[in-house]
Coordinates of C-alpha atoms and ligand atoms in Angstrom, one line a residue:
M1 CA 90.3 101.7 108.5
T2 CA 88.5 98.2 108.2
N3 CA 90.5 94.7 108.4
N4 CA 88.5 91.8 107.7
T5 CA 90.5 89.9 105.3
P6 CA 90.6 86.0 105.7
T7 CA 93.9 84.6 106.6
I8 CA 95.7 81.4 105.8
T9 CA 98.0 79.7 108.5
L10 CA 101.7 79.0 107.5
S11 CA 103.5 75.9 108.6
N12 CA 104.9 78.0 111.8
A13 CA 101.4 78.5 112.7
N14 CA 101.5 82.3 112.0
T15 CA 98.7 83.7 109.8
I16 CA 99.0 85.6 106.7
P17 CA 96.1 87.8 105.3
V18 CA 95.2 86.3 101.7
V19 CA 95.2 89.7 99.9
G20 CA 98.4 91.5 100.1
F21 CA 99.1 94.9 98.4
G22 CA 101.9 94.7 95.7
C23 CA 104.5 97.5 96.4
A24 CA 106.5 97.4 93.2
F25 CA 106.0 100.3 91.0
G26 CA 107.5 101.0 87.6
N27 CA 107.6 99.3 84.4
W28 CA 109.3 95.9 83.7
T29 CA 107.1 94.4 80.9
G30 CA 108.7 96.3 78.2
G31 CA 106.8 99.0 76.1
E32 CA 108.3 102.2 74.9
G33 CA 109.1 103.7 78.3
M34 CA 112.0 103.7 80.7
Q35 CA 111.9 100.1 82.3
G36 CA 112.9 99.9 86.0
F37 CA 111.3 100.6 89.5
L38 CA 109.8 104.3 90.0
P39 CA 109.1 104.3 93.9
E40 CA 108.0 107.8 93.6
E41 CA 104.5 106.2 92.2
A42 CA 104.1 104.2 95.5
W43 CA 103.4 107.0 98.0
R44 CA 99.8 107.8 97.0
P45 CA 98.6 104.0 96.3
I46 CA 100.3 102.6 99.5
T47 CA 98.4 105.4 101.4
L48 CA 95.1 104.5 99.7
A49 CA 95.7 100.8 100.2
L50 CA 96.0 101.3 103.8
E51 CA 93.0 103.5 104.0
A52 CA 90.9 100.8 102.0
G53 CA 91.7 98.2 104.6
Y54 CA 94.9 96.3 103.3
R55 CA 97.1 95.3 106.4
H56 CA 99.5 93.0 104.1
F57 CA 102.1 94.8 102.2
D58 CA 104.6 93.1 99.8
T59 CA 107.8 95.0 99.2
A60 CA 111.6 94.4 98.4
F61 CA 114.9 95.5 99.0
C62 CA 115.1 96.0 95.3
Y63 CA 111.7 97.9 94.9
G64 CA 112.9 101.0 96.6
T65 CA 109.5 101.4 98.6
E66 CA 110.5 99.9 101.9
R67 CA 111.0 103.5 103.0
H68 CA 107.4 104.1 101.7
V69 CA 105.9 101.3 103.4
G70 CA 107.8 102.3 106.8
D71 CA 106.6 105.8 106.6
I72 CA 103.1 105.2 105.6
L73 CA 102.5 102.6 108.2
G74 CA 104.6 104.2 110.8
R75 CA 102.3 107.4 110.5
A76 CA 99.3 105.2 111.1
L77 CA 100.9 103.5 113.8
A78 CA 101.5 107.2 115.4
Q79 CA 98.1 108.1 114.8
G80 CA 96.8 104.9 116.8
N81 CA 95.0 103.9 113.7
V82 CA 96.6 100.5 113.6
A83 CA 98.7 98.5 115.9
R84 CA 101.9 96.5 114.6
S85 CA 100.2 93.1 115.3
D86 CA 97.5 94.0 112.8
L87 CA 100.2 94.5 110.0
F88 CA 101.7 91.8 108.0
V89 CA 104.9 93.0 106.2
T90 CA 106.9 91.3 103.9
T91 CA 110.2 92.2 102.3
K92 CA 112.7 90.2 100.0
L93 CA 116.5 90.2 99.7
A94 CA 119.2 88.8 97.2
H95 CA 117.7 90.0 94.0
P96 CA 120.2 89.1 91.3
A97 CA 121.7 91.9 88.9
A98 CA 119.0 92.9 86.5
P99 CA 120.0 93.3 82.9
P100 CA 121.3 96.8 81.9
H101 CA 117.9 98.0 80.0
V102 CA 116.2 97.5 83.2
A103 CA 117.2 100.4 85.3
I104 CA 117.5 99.0 88.6
S105 CA 120.2 100.2 90.9
H106 CA 123.0 97.9 91.2
R107 CA 123.1 99.0 94.9
L108 CA 119.8 97.1 95.5
T109 CA 120.6 94.2 93.6
W110 CA 123.5 91.8 93.6
D111 CA 125.9 89.9 91.0
W112 CA 125.9 86.7 93.3
R113 CA 129.3 85.7 91.9
K114 CA 130.9 89.2 92.7
V115 CA 129.7 89.1 96.5
D116 CA 132.5 87.8 98.6
D117 CA 130.4 86.7 101.8
L118 CA 127.0 86.1 100.7
A119 CA 125.9 85.6 104.4
A120 CA 127.5 88.9 105.5
R121 CA 125.8 90.8 102.4
V122 CA 122.4 89.4 103.4
A123 CA 122.7 90.1 107.0
D124 CA 123.8 93.8 106.1
D125 CA 120.9 94.1 103.6
F126 CA 118.2 93.0 106.4
E127 CA 119.6 95.4 108.8
R128 CA 119.2 98.1 106.2
S129 CA 115.6 96.9 105.2
K130 CA 114.6 97.1 108.7
E131 CA 116.0 100.4 109.0
K132 CA 114.1 102.0 106.0
L133 CA 110.8 100.0 107.3
G134 CA 111.4 101.5 110.8
M135 CA 110.6 98.1 112.2
G136 CA 112.2 95.8 114.4
Y137 CA 110.9 92.6 112.7
V138 CA 109.1 91.6 109.3
D139 CA 106.3 89.2 109.3
L140 CA 108.0 87.3 106.2
L141 CA 111.2 87.4 104.7
L142 CA 111.7 86.0 101.3
M143 CA 114.8 85.2 99.2
H144 CA 113.9 87.1 95.9
W145 CA 115.4 84.7 93.3
P146 CA 117.2 81.2 93.3
G147 CA 120.2 82.4 91.6
T148 CA 121.5 84.7 89.0
F149 CA 119.9 85.3 85.6
A150 CA 123.2 84.3 83.7
N151 CA 124.6 81.8 85.7
E152 CA 126.5 78.9 84.2
D153 CA 127.6 77.1 87.0
P154 CA 124.8 75.0 88.9
G155 CA 127.1 74.1 92.1
F156 CA 127.7 77.7 92.5
A157 CA 124.1 78.5 92.5
K158 CA 123.1 75.6 94.7
D159 CA 126.0 76.6 97.2
A160 CA 124.7 80.1 97.3
R161 CA 121.0 79.3 97.7
L162 CA 122.0 77.0 100.9
A163 CA 124.3 79.9 102.2
I164 CA 121.7 82.5 101.9
W165 CA 119.1 80.2 103.4
E166 CA 121.2 79.4 106.2
T167 CA 121.2 83.1 107.0
F168 CA 117.5 83.3 106.8
E169 CA 117.2 80.5 109.1
R170 CA 119.1 82.6 111.6
F171 CA 117.0 85.4 111.4
L172 CA 113.9 83.0 112.0
A173 CA 115.5 81.6 115.1
R174 CA 116.6 85.3 116.3
G175 CA 112.8 86.4 115.7
D176 CA 113.3 89.4 113.3
A177 CA 112.1 87.5 110.5
R178 CA 108.6 85.8 111.8
A179 CA 108.3 83.5 108.8
I180 CA 110.8 82.8 106.1
G181 CA 110.2 81.9 102.4
V182 CA 111.5 82.0 98.9
C183 CA 110.3 83.3 95.4
N184 CA 110.7 82.1 92.1
F185 CA 111.7 78.5 93.2
T186 CA 111.0 75.7 91.0
A187 CA 110.3 72.1 92.7
S188 CA 114.0 71.4 91.7
H189 CA 115.2 74.7 93.5
L190 CA 113.1 73.6 96.5
S191 CA 114.4 70.0 96.5
D192 CA 117.9 71.2 97.0
L193 CA 116.8 72.9 100.4
S194 CA 114.9 69.6 101.5
D195 CA 117.9 67.4 100.2
A196 CA 120.3 69.2 102.5
G197 CA 118.0 68.6 105.5
R198 CA 117.1 72.5 105.6
T199 CA 113.9 74.2 107.1
T200 CA 111.1 74.1 104.4
P201 CA 110.2 77.5 103.2
M202 CA 106.8 78.6 104.5
V203 CA 106.1 80.5 101.2
N204 CA 107.0 80.2 97.6
Q205 CA 106.0 83.5 96.0
I206 CA 105.8 82.6 92.2
E207 CA 104.4 84.4 89.0
Y208 CA 101.0 82.9 88.8
H209 CA 98.0 84.1 86.5
P210 CA 95.5 82.6 84.1
Y211 CA 98.2 82.8 81.3
C212 CA 100.9 81.4 83.5
Q213 CA 99.6 78.5 85.5
E214 CA 102.0 76.4 87.6
R215 CA 99.6 73.7 88.7
E216 CA 102.4 71.0 89.3
L217 CA 104.5 73.4 91.4
M218 CA 101.4 74.5 93.3
A219 CA 100.7 70.8 94.2
F220 CA 104.4 70.2 95.1
C221 CA 104.2 73.1 97.3
R222 CA 101.0 72.3 98.8
A223 CA 102.1 68.6 99.7
R224 CA 105.2 70.2 101.6
G225 CA 102.9 72.7 103.4
I226 CA 104.4 75.6 101.5
V227 CA 101.9 78.5 101.0
V228 CA 101.9 79.7 97.3
E229 CA 101.7 83.5 96.7
A230 CA 100.7 84.7 93.2
Y231 CA 102.7 87.5 92.2
A232 CA 101.8 89.5 89.1
P233 CA 98.3 88.0 89.6
F234 CA 97.2 90.2 86.6
A235 CA 100.5 89.4 84.5
S236 CA 101.5 92.9 85.6
G237 CA 98.9 94.2 83.1
A238 CA 100.6 92.7 80.1
F239 CA 99.4 90.3 77.3
D240 CA 95.8 91.8 77.5
L241 CA 95.0 89.4 80.1
L242 CA 92.6 92.1 81.5
K243 CA 90.7 91.9 78.3
D244 CA 90.4 88.0 78.1
P245 CA 86.9 87.4 76.6
V246 CA 86.4 84.2 78.6
I247 CA 87.1 85.8 82.0
N248 CA 85.2 89.1 81.0
E249 CA 82.1 86.5 80.2
V250 CA 82.5 85.2 83.9
A251 CA 82.8 88.6 85.2
T252 CA 79.5 89.6 83.5
E253 CA 77.8 86.5 85.1
V254 CA 79.0 87.1 88.5
G255 CA 78.3 91.1 88.2
C256 CA 82.0 91.8 89.2
S257 CA 85.0 93.2 87.4
I258 CA 87.5 91.0 85.5
G259 CA 90.2 91.9 88.1
Q260 CA 88.0 90.7 90.9
V261 CA 87.2 87.5 89.1
I262 CA 91.0 86.8 88.3
L263 CA 91.7 87.4 92.2
K264 CA 88.8 85.1 93.2
W265 CA 90.0 82.4 91.1
H266 CA 93.5 82.6 92.8
L267 CA 91.8 82.6 96.3
Q268 CA 89.3 79.6 95.6
Q269 CA 92.4 77.6 94.5
G270 CA 94.4 78.3 97.6
R271 CA 96.8 81.2 96.7
V272 CA 97.6 84.3 98.6
V273 CA 97.2 87.1 96.1
L274 CA 99.3 90.4 95.8
P275 CA 97.5 92.9 93.5
K276 CA 99.2 96.0 92.5
S277 CA 97.0 99.2 91.5
G278 CA 97.6 103.0 91.4
N279 CA 93.9 103.5 91.1
A280 CA 91.6 104.2 94.3
K281 CA 88.8 102.5 92.7
R282 CA 90.6 99.3 91.8
I283 CA 92.7 99.3 95.0
A284 CA 89.4 98.9 96.9
Q285 CA 87.8 96.6 94.4
N286 CA 90.7 94.2 94.7
L287 CA 90.0 93.9 98.4
D288 CA 86.3 93.4 97.9
L289 CA 86.4 89.6 97.0
F290 CA 84.3 88.0 99.9
S291 CA 80.8 88.5 98.9
F292 CA 80.8 86.2 95.9
E293 CA 82.0 82.8 94.8
L294 CA 82.9 81.3 91.3
S295 CA 81.2 78.2 90.5
N296 CA 83.4 74.9 89.7
D297 CA 82.4 75.6 86.0
Q298 CA 83.4 79.0 86.2
L299 CA 86.8 78.2 87.7
A300 CA 87.3 75.4 85.1
R301 CA 86.8 78.0 82.3
I302 CA 89.2 80.2 83.5
D303 CA 91.7 77.4 84.0
A304 CA 91.3 76.6 80.1
V305 CA 92.5 79.9 79.0
Q306 CA 96.1 78.8 79.8
P307 CA 98.0 79.1 76.5
Q308 CA 100.3 76.2 75.4
E309 CA 103.4 78.4 76.5
A310 CA 102.9 80.2 79.6
K311 CA 103.1 84.2 79.0
R312 CA 105.7 85.7 81.7
S313 CA 106.1 89.0 83.1
T314 CA 109.4 88.2 84.5
V315 CA 112.3 85.7 83.8
D316 CA 111.4 81.8 83.8
P317 CA 112.7 80.7 87.1
A318 CA 113.3 77.2 85.3
T319 CA 116.2 79.1 83.4
V320 CA 117.8 79.9 86.6
L321 CA 120.1 77.1 87.6
Ligands
NAP401 N1 108.8 88.0 93.8 C1 109.0 88.5 92.8 O1 110.0 88.4 91.8 C2 107.9 89.6 92.0 C3 108.1 90.0 90.8 C4 106.7 90.7 90.3 C5 105.9 91.2 91.3 N2 106.1 90.9 92.5 C6 104.8 91.5 93.5 O2 103.7 91.1 93.0 C7 103.1 92.5 92.9 C8 102.0 92.7 91.9 O3 102.5 92.3 90.7 P1 102.8 93.5 89.6 O4 103.0 94.9 90.2 O5 103.6 93.1 88.6 O6 101.3 93.6 88.7 P2 99.7 93.2 88.7 O7 99.2 93.5 90.2 O8 99.7 91.7 88.2 O9 99.1 94.1 87.8 C9 99.2 95.5 87.9 C10 98.2 96.1 86.7 O10 96.9 95.5 86.8 C11 96.2 96.7 86.7 N3 95.0 96.6 87.9 C12 95.0 96.3 89.1 N4 93.9 96.1 89.6 C13 93.0 96.0 88.5 C14 91.6 95.8 88.3 N5 90.9 95.4 89.5 N6 91.1 95.8 87.2 C15 91.8 96.1 86.1 N7 93.1 96.2 86.0 C16 93.6 96.2 87.3 C17 97.1 97.9 87.3 O11 96.5 99.1 86.7 P3 96.1 100.5 87.4 O12 97.2 100.4 88.3 O13 95.6 101.4 86.5 O14 94.9 99.9 88.3 C18 98.2 97.4 86.6 O15 98.5 97.7 85.3 C19 104.2 93.5 92.8 O16 103.7 94.7 93.1 C20 105.2 92.9 94.0 O17 104.8 93.1 95.1 C21 107.0 90.0 93.0

């Protein structure tokens, strides 16, 4: 098992490998089939990812794959193939209730307005996360969303975010979250935390791919020392991004796959990437990114494929108050 993935230093001086394995399995971009998480699809790919050399795993309370990450990494720890300090494990808490057609268990998500004591619920879920992972700490704990998808009360949303963040700050001080961050936060959500004088998140994990470029938010985060992680770096396989003619042309020029070119575009622009694949060849390919470079012209051509209106595989965070 090799491990030579470069790292980025977070604002608390901890380091994070720039490629992490996405551990959300299932279908949430529509289509004919059932929508929701399918954790049973995760066993083999996470095993293959560890064997291919991934040491950074991105899971979440609501994905139902914390147990898979914990069991597979636990077996490698038991065999002496890796040390805990070689691993970087991220999980996420506080996913709002999903729309009914997306079959995500209500036990894994929250209707924020129906939770009496947000701090107690976060603390309880975090204990359950660590139990499923079989770990005493996580390397990164993320708030999954800044609020509920159907909230009409901005005051409530802001207070709820602050209450959850305060709990995260406690975990950081206690040491069982080695770094804390957020997902799906806009500049306005981030400003709510800084205006209240709170700890600046170390990471903002957002949807980012050539058809959904968040350049202003990226610059905002960079100016504040917040590392941006690109989730759905391939748009979750939607919108035919993986057949884009311009990116394919660049792939031919550099002699790599279109997937590798997209990941390299992210890395050269300073983002951590979280690719997910169920295919052994592509799992290995998505980590094999360090023997080629894209030129400024190639990066600019990929920048230019951005459509007028971003194509998103999940909810637009700007609609979350
Ligand atoms: N914080 C959040 O709210 C949030 C939301 C969504 C996702 N995430 C995180 O981001 C991770 C990745 O996002 P995602 O799972 O939505 O999907 P993704 O990584 O953007 O795309 C996965 C799709 O790309 C294909 N693929 C993978 N590598 C490829 C390659 N080299 N060439 C061609 N096709 C390739 C896969 O097919 P094959 O399996 O056939 O290879 C699959 O269809 C998640 O697993 C999760 O950890 C976070």
